[in-house]
């Protein structure tokens, strides 16, 4: 710093304000002409470029400055990486942060990179919790942390991870800033609490209009976002007339993009958050399926898998490959796809659904068990977490329960409980289900596991009566352990205050009538019958239509019709046959006739008769023979 240029730069830095970044950049360039490798000046220039939103230039400058500049300007480099969207997931931006500034940048990166239902939002929430537990490093940092934390809670609510949200209701502190009021209102919208969301949005609007340190442009953008969310709330509440009146106050020119709510504006460009892009892509995919553009949809879904989320992409591709068919026709097209990618959860769930549609409940469970075994054998922590996600565990329990596999249900819940007990934020509902199921078995090992489950639930929520009651039930044989949990439960005297023990004892124990459990479709065994002989049912007499009790019945009524004396055949053939037949005898085929007078009978053989007639019927062969 001996040259006049360096001295002027140092003086300029000491006297500068936040609006002098152009002057600092000009002075730094002047110094670097004489000393191109000066680390202090390079660092100052990099910060000035960041202040001017020239992030790619700042990143290139730091990378070209060598390891010494990179170590010194590590925070500036991380911020430049954060602003240089899109990011590489293998870069140092995703490494474990070591300083408070790097933690802020890492939390923002995790916040903006999350996919639907993924753990990125949870990672951002963890970092903000760590920052909140530490002492504030800068002025007004606590307020910024509260704003960012409420925004993270809103994203957790929107993305199906409500159990990981730290706060669900607004307090007095949230009503002091329009940012926190707006973020908590978004959480209420995600939970369907629209009246509360409308109140918070009105409060956010009033605070934003009264804020004096906001520029007119930024105030206009913030009020636009608040107004659009308020229109959504009014439409959900059925107040269409009020929503229409408010929409007239908005100008289409103010909405720079038709999907403003789905985008986050970073300086200089519009960058959609990955989970927000999925909404537009869902609509696009449904239109493509309706238009029967299956092959094009499969290609576009594969290209946009990062924005869709891997599982959602697989479902869209499966629908396109199956050509909107379901059942056996869809399985014929999807099973080869699942064999090629057995670890794809989207394909797996789609195939399982098709099996369930054709009433095949055994095959889905077998496929799911194979997928979970693959995850369980993996050494990667992310796959371990995916193995015991509450949704997958619940699906296994549901399918196994439907088939009556109680042992598999108990084993699955025990393994899930033992895994989540070692995590900082175990899923409450999963642990409650596992604890109650393990308690019902009556086994000592299951009781010990249930005791640990309810103890973890009690640490998570000390006021939970479910956790206290479960802990007492699991340790009923150990009175010393449950002494601390008993005061949390309702006293026995209060529970039995309205019960008259004497009246119950005098009334006795009612006996219910024995209900026969014998299956009606099965044949009764002899021992199941009573000793008395069964009563025969009297059959109703059936009489002919024209029955006259005064007339005697026909004695030949039991004989076949042709054997009765009153039988008269119809037609010439029948009469001729009747004339030549002998009733009651066996016909020998002989023709009997009288010849030459009385008493003389001449019999002819059946083969006799007109010989010439038979010969005349004989056909001539070839040659006149």
XYZ file of C-alpha atoms in Angstrom:
625
model
C 0.000 0.000 0.000
C 2.917 2.363 -0.628
C 1.844 3.725 -4.020
C -0.421 6.781 -4.269
C -3.069 4.680 -5.989
C -3.194 2.227 -3.101
C -3.374 5.076 -0.590
C -6.232 6.670 -2.541
C -8.052 3.340 -2.689
C -7.686 2.843 1.049
C -8.975 6.352 1.685
C -11.876 5.755 -0.687
C -12.799 2.523 1.094
C -12.764 4.274 4.478
C -14.952 7.138 3.253
C -17.278 5.154 0.991
C -20.964 4.529 1.436
C -23.098 1.641 0.155
C -23.835 3.512 -3.098
C -20.187 4.045 -4.153
C -19.477 0.593 -5.566
C -18.798 1.900 -9.070
C -16.164 4.302 -7.721
C -14.541 1.497 -5.724
C -14.418 -0.709 -8.817
C -12.780 2.062 -10.900
C -10.166 2.707 -8.196
C -9.460 -1.029 -7.833
C -8.906 -1.402 -11.573
C -6.483 1.541 -11.485
C -4.454 -0.118 -8.716
C -4.463 -3.524 -10.393
C -2.770 -2.052 -13.467
C 0.334 -1.472 -11.351
C -0.069 -4.449 -8.963
C -2.137 -7.134 -10.707
C -1.474 -9.724 -7.981
C -2.356 -7.600 -4.937
C -4.678 -9.797 -2.848
C -6.299 -6.924 -0.924
C -7.248 -5.083 -4.100
C -8.513 -8.233 -5.772
C -10.669 -8.944 -2.736
C -12.072 -5.384 -2.784
C -12.828 -5.645 -6.491
C -14.611 -8.983 -6.001
C -16.838 -7.515 -3.280
C -17.604 -4.489 -5.467
C -18.620 -6.768 -8.334
C -20.932 -8.672 -6.005
C -22.511 -5.409 -4.854
C -23.114 -4.508 -8.501
C -24.792 -7.896 -9.140
C -22.016 -8.958 -11.531
C -21.730 -12.406 -9.987
C -20.137 -14.326 -12.845
C -17.363 -11.723 -13.147
C -16.723 -11.889 -9.410
C -16.562 -15.698 -9.525
C -14.136 -15.665 -12.453
C -11.952 -13.075 -10.666
C -11.735 -15.142 -7.465
C -11.044 -18.389 -9.333
C -8.255 -16.720 -11.320
C -6.689 -15.228 -8.177
C -5.304 -18.532 -6.917
C -5.716 -20.410 -3.662
C -4.613 -17.454 -1.518
C -7.467 -15.258 -2.791
C -9.938 -18.115 -2.641
C -9.150 -18.772 1.021
C -9.426 -15.104 1.896
C -12.619 -14.461 -0.114
C -14.307 -17.754 0.659
C -17.581 -16.120 1.694
C -17.605 -13.903 -1.398
C -16.934 -16.909 -3.611
C -19.730 -18.913 -1.972
C -22.172 -16.047 -2.500
C -21.103 -15.740 -6.129
C -21.686 -19.474 -6.575
C -25.096 -19.151 -4.960
C -26.114 -16.367 -7.332
C -24.731 -18.199 -10.396
C -27.815 -20.301 -11.002
C -28.075 -23.192 -11.887
C -25.763 -24.913 -9.445
C -23.712 -28.043 -9.576
C -24.769 -30.359 -6.754
C -21.205 -31.627 -6.439
C -19.705 -28.188 -5.819
C -18.388 -26.752 -2.593
C -21.610 -24.816 -2.082
C -23.116 -28.023 -0.697
C -20.268 -28.805 1.679
C -20.648 -28.447 5.423
C -20.469 -24.699 6.270
C -17.790 -23.646 8.747
C -18.625 -19.985 9.399
C -21.810 -18.067 10.147
C -21.822 -16.352 6.762
C -21.398 -19.660 4.949
C -24.264 -21.128 6.971
C -26.555 -18.350 5.766
C -25.551 -18.990 2.158
C -25.881 -22.768 2.500
C -29.353 -22.439 4.046
C -30.498 -20.254 1.157
C -29.049 -22.712 -1.351
C -30.841 -25.667 0.255
C -34.011 -23.566 0.426
C -33.975 -22.808 -3.290
C -32.883 -26.218 -4.532
C -35.532 -28.369 -2.920
C -37.742 -30.726 -4.882
C -41.255 -31.703 -3.908
C -41.219 -33.892 -0.810
C -37.408 -33.856 -0.616
C -35.153 -33.287 2.367
C -33.542 -30.064 1.081
C -36.101 -27.931 2.908
C -35.454 -29.853 6.116
C -31.725 -29.246 5.733
C -32.351 -25.511 5.367
C -34.534 -25.558 8.490
C -31.789 -27.345 10.456
C -29.209 -24.695 9.507
C -31.554 -21.873 10.496
C -32.120 -23.593 13.846
C -28.353 -23.747 14.397
C -28.030 -20.066 13.559
C -30.884 -19.213 15.930
C -29.226 -21.035 18.816
C -25.955 -19.149 18.290
C -25.474 -15.505 19.196
C -26.306 -13.000 16.470
C -23.292 -11.890 14.479
C -24.732 -8.725 12.900
C -27.344 -6.100 13.548
C -30.932 -7.097 12.686
C -29.772 -10.650 11.976
C -32.374 -12.100 14.362
C -35.160 -10.515 12.349
C -33.791 -11.905 9.096
C -33.485 -15.345 10.654
C -37.121 -15.220 11.770
C -38.261 -14.233 8.276
C -36.250 -16.974 6.603
C -37.364 -19.540 9.166
C -41.037 -18.738 8.601
C -40.493 -18.982 4.849
C -38.907 -22.416 5.309
C -41.852 -23.542 7.438
C -44.210 -22.444 4.665
C -42.288 -24.510 2.109
C -42.343 -27.521 4.420
C -46.110 -27.172 4.689
C -46.536 -26.802 0.920
C -44.374 -29.824 0.131
C -45.962 -32.417 2.371
C -43.453 -32.127 5.222
C -45.690 -30.427 7.785
C -44.372 -32.594 10.606
C -40.968 -30.936 10.246
C -42.297 -27.387 10.477
C -41.197 -25.656 13.677
C -44.126 -23.308 13.942
C -47.647 -23.473 12.601
C -49.433 -20.535 14.245
C -48.646 -16.828 14.324
C -47.663 -15.017 17.493
C -47.191 -11.360 18.388
C -43.702 -11.229 16.909
C -44.953 -12.428 13.516
C -47.438 -9.545 13.329
C -44.726 -6.885 13.613
C -43.196 -7.409 10.133
C -44.988 -7.792 6.852
C -42.524 -10.499 5.745
C -43.269 -12.791 8.696
C -47.004 -12.139 8.477
C -46.922 -13.026 4.782
C -44.902 -16.217 5.349
C -47.164 -17.423 8.156
C -50.173 -16.664 5.929
C -48.672 -18.932 3.265
C -48.370 -21.685 5.882
C -52.057 -21.225 6.743
C -52.990 -21.510 3.053
C -51.010 -24.743 2.807
C -52.976 -26.159 5.757
C -56.317 -24.908 4.440
C -56.826 -22.328 7.203
C -58.138 -19.640 4.874
C -59.830 -17.244 7.366
C -56.599 -16.980 9.385
C -54.618 -16.540 6.168
C -56.890 -13.689 5.064
C -56.360 -11.847 8.340
C -52.582 -12.256 8.146
C -52.479 -11.066 4.536
C -54.451 -7.950 5.451
C -51.996 -7.307 8.255
C -49.050 -7.848 5.893
C -50.512 -5.367 3.425
C -50.928 -2.672 6.091
C -47.380 -3.170 7.390
C -45.923 -3.105 3.873
C -47.690 0.152 3.009
C -46.470 1.748 6.250
C -42.855 0.654 5.733
C -40.698 3.694 4.979
C -37.379 2.027 4.101
C -38.779 0.210 1.056
C -38.232 1.600 -2.406
C -41.380 2.237 -4.476
C -40.480 -0.573 -6.884
C -39.962 -3.149 -4.150
C -43.110 -2.060 -2.300
C -45.094 -2.465 -5.515
C -43.783 -6.010 -6.025
C -44.470 -7.023 -2.423
C -48.006 -5.648 -2.495
C -48.603 -7.499 -5.750
C -47.629 -10.829 -4.205
C -49.799 -10.153 -1.154
C -52.756 -9.187 -3.359
C -52.471 -12.337 -5.478
C -52.374 -14.565 -2.420
C -55.379 -12.716 -1.036
C -57.293 -13.406 -4.256
C -56.510 -17.099 -3.823
C -57.851 -17.025 -0.247
C -61.047 -15.217 -1.236
C -61.711 -17.694 -4.028
C -61.189 -20.603 -1.636
C -63.646 -19.062 0.810
C -66.246 -18.698 -1.932
C -66.174 -14.894 -1.901
C -66.079 -14.589 -5.662
C -67.653 -11.119 -5.816
C -65.093 -9.606 -3.454
C -62.290 -11.367 -5.298
C -63.535 -9.954 -8.589
C -63.603 -6.432 -7.147
C -60.046 -6.765 -5.847
C -58.824 -8.166 -9.143
C -59.962 -4.969 -10.899
C -57.444 -3.011 -8.812
C -54.608 -5.069 -10.277
C -53.098 -4.176 -13.596
C -52.011 -6.880 -16.004
C -48.952 -4.770 -16.779
C -47.840 -5.094 -13.142
C -47.712 -8.880 -13.448
C -44.566 -9.362 -15.461
C -45.068 -13.123 -15.697
C -48.385 -15.047 -15.707
C -46.987 -17.439 -13.106
C -45.643 -14.816 -10.706
C -46.502 -16.887 -7.680
C -44.443 -19.789 -9.025
C -41.233 -17.823 -9.516
C -38.636 -16.223 -7.323
C -36.950 -13.147 -8.728
C -33.229 -12.962 -8.283
C -31.325 -9.858 -9.431
C -31.231 -9.622 -13.179
C -33.306 -12.672 -14.116
C -36.265 -14.836 -13.229
C -35.373 -18.212 -11.736
C -38.156 -20.643 -10.811
C -37.733 -22.770 -7.731
C -37.623 -26.460 -8.697
C -40.692 -27.473 -6.711
C -42.613 -24.477 -8.086
C -41.874 -25.380 -11.702
C -43.604 -28.714 -11.138
C -47.060 -27.089 -11.062
C -46.731 -25.779 -14.597
C -45.174 -29.043 -15.748
C -48.050 -31.058 -14.276
C -50.564 -29.050 -16.261
C -48.427 -29.416 -19.375
C -48.177 -33.179 -18.949
C -51.922 -33.622 -18.506
C -52.580 -31.668 -21.683
C -50.067 -33.823 -23.537
C -51.733 -37.003 -22.295
C -55.149 -35.733 -23.331
C -53.771 -34.948 -26.800
C -52.249 -38.479 -26.958
C -48.706 -37.124 -27.418
C -47.178 -39.945 -25.441
C -43.704 -40.194 -26.986
C -43.085 -36.447 -26.874
C -44.232 -36.282 -23.256
C -41.852 -39.071 -22.229
C -38.912 -37.235 -23.831
C -39.777 -33.851 -22.292
C -40.348 -35.385 -18.850
C -36.947 -37.091 -18.958
C -35.276 -33.818 -19.952
C -36.970 -31.909 -17.106
C -36.521 -34.517 -14.400
C -34.616 -32.117 -12.152
C -37.516 -29.660 -12.022
C -40.195 -32.338 -11.832
C -38.640 -34.456 -9.150
C -37.434 -37.946 -10.018
C -40.482 -39.846 -8.745
C -42.999 -37.526 -10.388
C -41.077 -37.770 -13.661
C -41.299 -41.546 -13.532
C -45.062 -41.438 -13.019
C -45.490 -39.156 -16.035
C -43.239 -41.353 -18.185
C -45.153 -44.444 -17.047
C -48.466 -42.861 -18.049
C -47.017 -41.994 -21.452
C -45.535 -45.466 -22.012
C -48.821 -47.140 -21.017
C -50.728 -44.858 -23.442
C -53.263 -43.965 -20.744
C -54.214 -47.609 -20.274
C -54.771 -49.257 -16.902
C -54.856 -52.767 -15.517
C -53.315 -55.697 -17.391
C -52.728 -53.674 -20.548
C -50.689 -51.123 -18.591
C -48.726 -53.821 -16.743
C -47.687 -55.402 -20.023
C -45.991 -52.130 -20.996
C -44.679 -51.099 -17.554
C -43.138 -54.302 -16.209
C -40.188 -54.240 -18.657
C -39.623 -50.619 -17.666
C -39.513 -51.561 -13.974
C -37.097 -54.436 -14.662
C -34.655 -52.006 -16.274
C -34.922 -49.505 -13.389
C -35.829 -51.490 -10.249
C -34.833 -48.661 -7.875
C -37.172 -46.086 -9.413
C -39.881 -45.368 -6.859
C -42.206 -43.714 -9.353
C -42.279 -46.752 -11.646
C -42.687 -49.045 -8.650
C -45.697 -47.206 -7.220
C -47.342 -47.028 -10.640
C -46.948 -50.775 -11.190
C -48.239 -51.488 -7.680
C -51.311 -49.403 -8.361
C -52.057 -51.332 -11.552
C -51.846 -54.630 -9.663
C -54.254 -53.337 -7.043
C -56.700 -52.301 -9.758
C -56.938 -55.928 -10.924
C -57.421 -57.171 -7.319
C -53.926 -58.644 -7.020
C -52.797 -57.693 -3.501
C -49.901 -60.095 -3.050
C -47.667 -58.965 -5.906
C -47.484 -55.259 -4.852
C -46.208 -56.212 -1.414
C -43.562 -58.507 -2.917
C -42.339 -55.731 -5.221
C -42.249 -53.240 -2.361
C -40.308 -55.650 -0.111
C -37.714 -56.140 -2.842
C -37.325 -52.376 -3.260
C -36.972 -51.803 0.496
C -34.377 -54.560 0.796
C -32.301 -52.796 -1.858
C -32.458 -49.521 0.068
C -31.670 -51.207 3.364
C -28.505 -52.832 1.996
C -27.208 -49.513 0.685
C -24.415 -47.667 2.507
C -25.670 -44.185 1.573
C -27.391 -42.266 4.407
C -29.951 -40.714 2.040
C -31.144 -44.155 0.945
C -31.356 -45.254 4.563
C -33.635 -42.302 5.273
C -35.678 -43.151 2.195
C -36.040 -46.763 3.392
C -37.861 -45.715 6.561
C -39.879 -42.807 5.254
C -43.270 -42.756 6.974
C -45.096 -43.042 3.653
C -43.299 -46.236 2.597
C -43.580 -47.761 6.072
C -47.289 -46.965 6.118
C -47.727 -48.568 2.694
C -46.041 -51.771 3.867
C -48.201 -51.840 6.999
C -51.376 -51.275 4.982
C -50.680 -54.022 2.425
C -49.496 -56.494 5.064
C -52.521 -55.805 7.281
C -54.866 -56.354 4.347
C -53.389 -59.833 3.915
C -53.414 -60.595 7.646
C -49.620 -60.621 8.072
C -49.476 -59.392 11.648
C -45.888 -60.470 12.223
C -44.677 -58.486 9.219
C -46.572 -55.410 10.447
C -44.968 -55.670 13.865
C -41.489 -56.277 12.429
C -41.734 -53.336 10.028
C -42.905 -50.911 12.721
C -40.222 -52.099 15.158
C -37.445 -51.591 12.598
C -38.769 -48.153 11.672
C -39.032 -47.104 15.319
C -35.505 -48.273 16.135
C -34.152 -46.359 13.148
C -35.928 -43.063 13.871
C -35.078 -43.149 17.569
C -31.516 -42.243 16.634
C -32.591 -39.192 14.612
C -33.039 -35.649 15.955
C -36.615 -35.186 14.642
C -38.465 -38.506 14.438
C -41.928 -38.562 12.803
C -44.468 -38.319 15.603
C -47.354 -40.203 14.007
C -45.144 -43.102 12.939
C -43.727 -43.495 16.442
C -47.181 -43.346 18.013
C -48.415 -46.103 15.690
C -45.327 -48.219 16.333
C -45.620 -47.787 20.104
C -49.279 -48.815 20.290
C -48.698 -51.820 17.997
C -45.712 -53.067 19.973
C -47.547 -52.676 23.268
C -50.394 -54.863 22.023
C -48.101 -57.866 21.459
C -47.323 -58.365 25.152
C -43.705 -59.362 24.449
C -40.962 -58.052 26.751
C -38.723 -57.011 23.860
C -41.544 -55.104 22.208
C -42.401 -53.441 25.509
C -38.823 -52.192 25.878
C -38.868 -50.792 22.350
C -42.226 -49.138 23.008
C -40.819 -47.605 26.173
C -38.010 -45.997 24.186
C -40.509 -44.783 21.579
C -42.729 -43.034 24.115
C -39.716 -41.627 25.922
C -38.560 -40.027 22.656
C -42.052 -38.662 22.056
C -42.061 -37.197 25.544
C -38.759 -35.422 24.902
C -40.136 -34.075 21.646
C -43.326 -32.816 23.303
C -43.131 -32.793 27.124
C -46.853 -31.960 27.396
C -48.016 -34.915 25.311
C -50.412 -37.077 27.300
C -50.204 -39.809 24.658
C -46.475 -40.137 25.273
C -46.975 -40.170 29.037
C -49.749 -42.796 28.914
C -47.745 -44.991 26.559
C -44.650 -44.756 28.724
C -46.664 -45.769 31.805
C -48.224 -48.721 29.947
C -44.838 -49.908 28.661
C -43.277 -49.760 32.148
C -46.221 -50.990 34.201
C -43.985 -53.598 35.871
C -41.453 -50.956 36.956
C -43.140 -48.446 39.309
C -39.924 -46.503 39.853
C -39.662 -45.565 36.179
C -43.176 -44.234 35.804
C -43.114 -41.943 38.841
C -42.177 -38.914 36.714
C -44.841 -39.608 34.079
C -47.805 -40.154 36.411
C -48.356 -36.449 37.257
C -48.911 -35.732 33.546
C -51.894 -38.076 33.412
C -55.411 -37.336 34.579
C -55.807 -38.409 38.246
C -57.768 -41.592 38.874
C -60.084 -39.783 41.312
C -61.091 -37.371 38.581
C -61.701 -40.177 36.095
C -63.938 -42.089 38.558
C -65.679 -39.092 40.103
C -69.048 -39.812 38.455
C -68.897 -43.594 38.816
C -70.922 -45.262 41.638
C -68.903 -48.352 42.521
C -71.580 -49.679 44.902
C -74.286 -49.508 42.253
C -72.071 -51.297 39.742
C -71.295 -54.046 42.224
C -74.961 -54.495 43.097
C -75.989 -54.645 39.450
C -73.542 -57.435 38.780
C -71.877 -58.406 35.566
C -74.248 -58.765 32.595
C -74.008 -61.914 30.557
C -74.386 -61.708 26.846
C -76.201 -64.407 24.921
C -73.855 -66.891 23.331
C -73.483 -66.149 19.663
C -73.049 -69.152 17.413
C -69.825 -68.877 15.451
C -70.628 -71.861 13.238
C -70.335 -71.041 9.586
C -73.687 -71.453 7.883
C -72.003 -72.594 4.692
C -70.378 -75.580 6.405
C -72.094 -78.848 7.243
C -72.911 -79.247 10.918
C -71.144 -81.903 12.893
C -73.199 -84.399 14.921
C -71.983 -82.962 18.228
C -73.191 -79.548 17.217
C -76.801 -80.838 16.975
C -79.194 -81.022 19.903
C -80.242 -84.334 21.506
C -83.932 -83.949 20.549
C -84.878 -85.424 17.154
C -85.408 -82.806 14.507
C -88.982 -82.057 13.563
C -89.945 -82.913 9.993
C -91.590 -80.224 7.985
C -95.071 -81.097 6.784
C -95.143 -80.948 3.048
C -98.064 -79.265 1.310
C -100.205 -81.638 -0.772
C -100.074 -80.952 -4.466
C -103.238 -81.829 -6.469
C -103.970 -81.643 -10.208
C -105.728 -78.619 -11.605
C -109.046 -80.333 -12.492
C -109.097 -82.644 -9.466
C -112.588 -83.793 -8.457
C -112.730 -85.589 -5.100
C -116.063 -87.286 -6.037
C -114.522 -89.196 -8.925
C -112.326 -92.231 -8.516
C -108.772 -91.721 -9.728
C -107.571 -93.416 -12.904
C -105.909 -96.764 -12.004
C -103.543 -96.410 -14.973
C -102.272 -92.981 -13.857
C -98.891 -94.442 -12.837
C -98.260 -96.050 -16.230
C -96.480 -94.249 -19.049
C -98.787 -92.620 -21.552
C -98.095 -95.070 -24.352
C -98.910 -98.081 -22.149
C -102.350 -96.901 -21.170
C -105.445 -98.391 -22.792
C -106.734 -94.973 -23.705
C -103.639 -94.089 -25.729
C -104.362 -93.247 -29.362
C -101.368 -92.340 -31.557
C -101.551 -89.479 -33.986
C -100.728 -89.700 -37.694
C -100.685 -92.581 -40.229
C -97.310 -93.974 -39.209
C -98.282 -94.092 -35.601
C -101.555 -95.891 -36.321
C -99.875 -98.425 -38.628
C -97.235 -99.113 -36.021
C -99.890 -99.500 -33.391
C -101.809 -101.964 -35.566
C -98.794 -104.241 -36.032
C -97.578 -104.136 -32.456
C -98.595 -106.581 -29.753
C -99.287 -104.991 -26.449
C -97.595 -106.768 -23.639
C -95.424 -109.083 -25.832
C -92.091 -109.039 -27.584
C -92.186 -108.633 -31.334
C -90.254 -111.276 -33.350
C -90.596 -109.490 -36.622
C -92.870 -112.333 -38.099
C -95.944 -111.484 -40.163
C -98.942 -113.657 -39.243
C -101.976 -113.948 -41.532
C -104.775 -116.434 -42.245
C -104.615 -118.413 -45.465
C -106.931 -121.037 -47.085
C -109.598 -120.984 -44.489
C -110.081 -120.837 -40.764
C -107.654 -122.424 -38.472
C -104.788 -122.288 -40.946
C -101.959 -119.891 -40.151
C -99.107 -119.174 -42.510
C -95.984 -117.523 -41.139
C -93.385 -115.764 -43.232
C -89.868 -114.921 -42.346
C -88.983 -111.295 -41.914
C -86.569 -111.565 -44.765
C -89.201 -112.954 -47.126
C -91.438 -110.933 -49.347
C -91.055 -109.622 -52.868
C -87.622 -110.832 -54.001
C -87.855 -109.121 -57.350
C -88.510 -105.809 -55.661
C -85.330 -106.130 -53.659
C -83.378 -107.047 -56.737
C -84.773 -104.134 -58.663
C -83.372 -101.811 -56.083
C -79.894 -103.171 -56.738
C -77.817 -100.779 -58.793
C -75.970 -101.933 -61.873
C -72.214 -101.755 -61.909
C -69.967 -100.788 -64.753
C -70.203 -102.869 -67.875
C -73.872 -103.696 -67.375
C -73.208 -106.440 -64.801
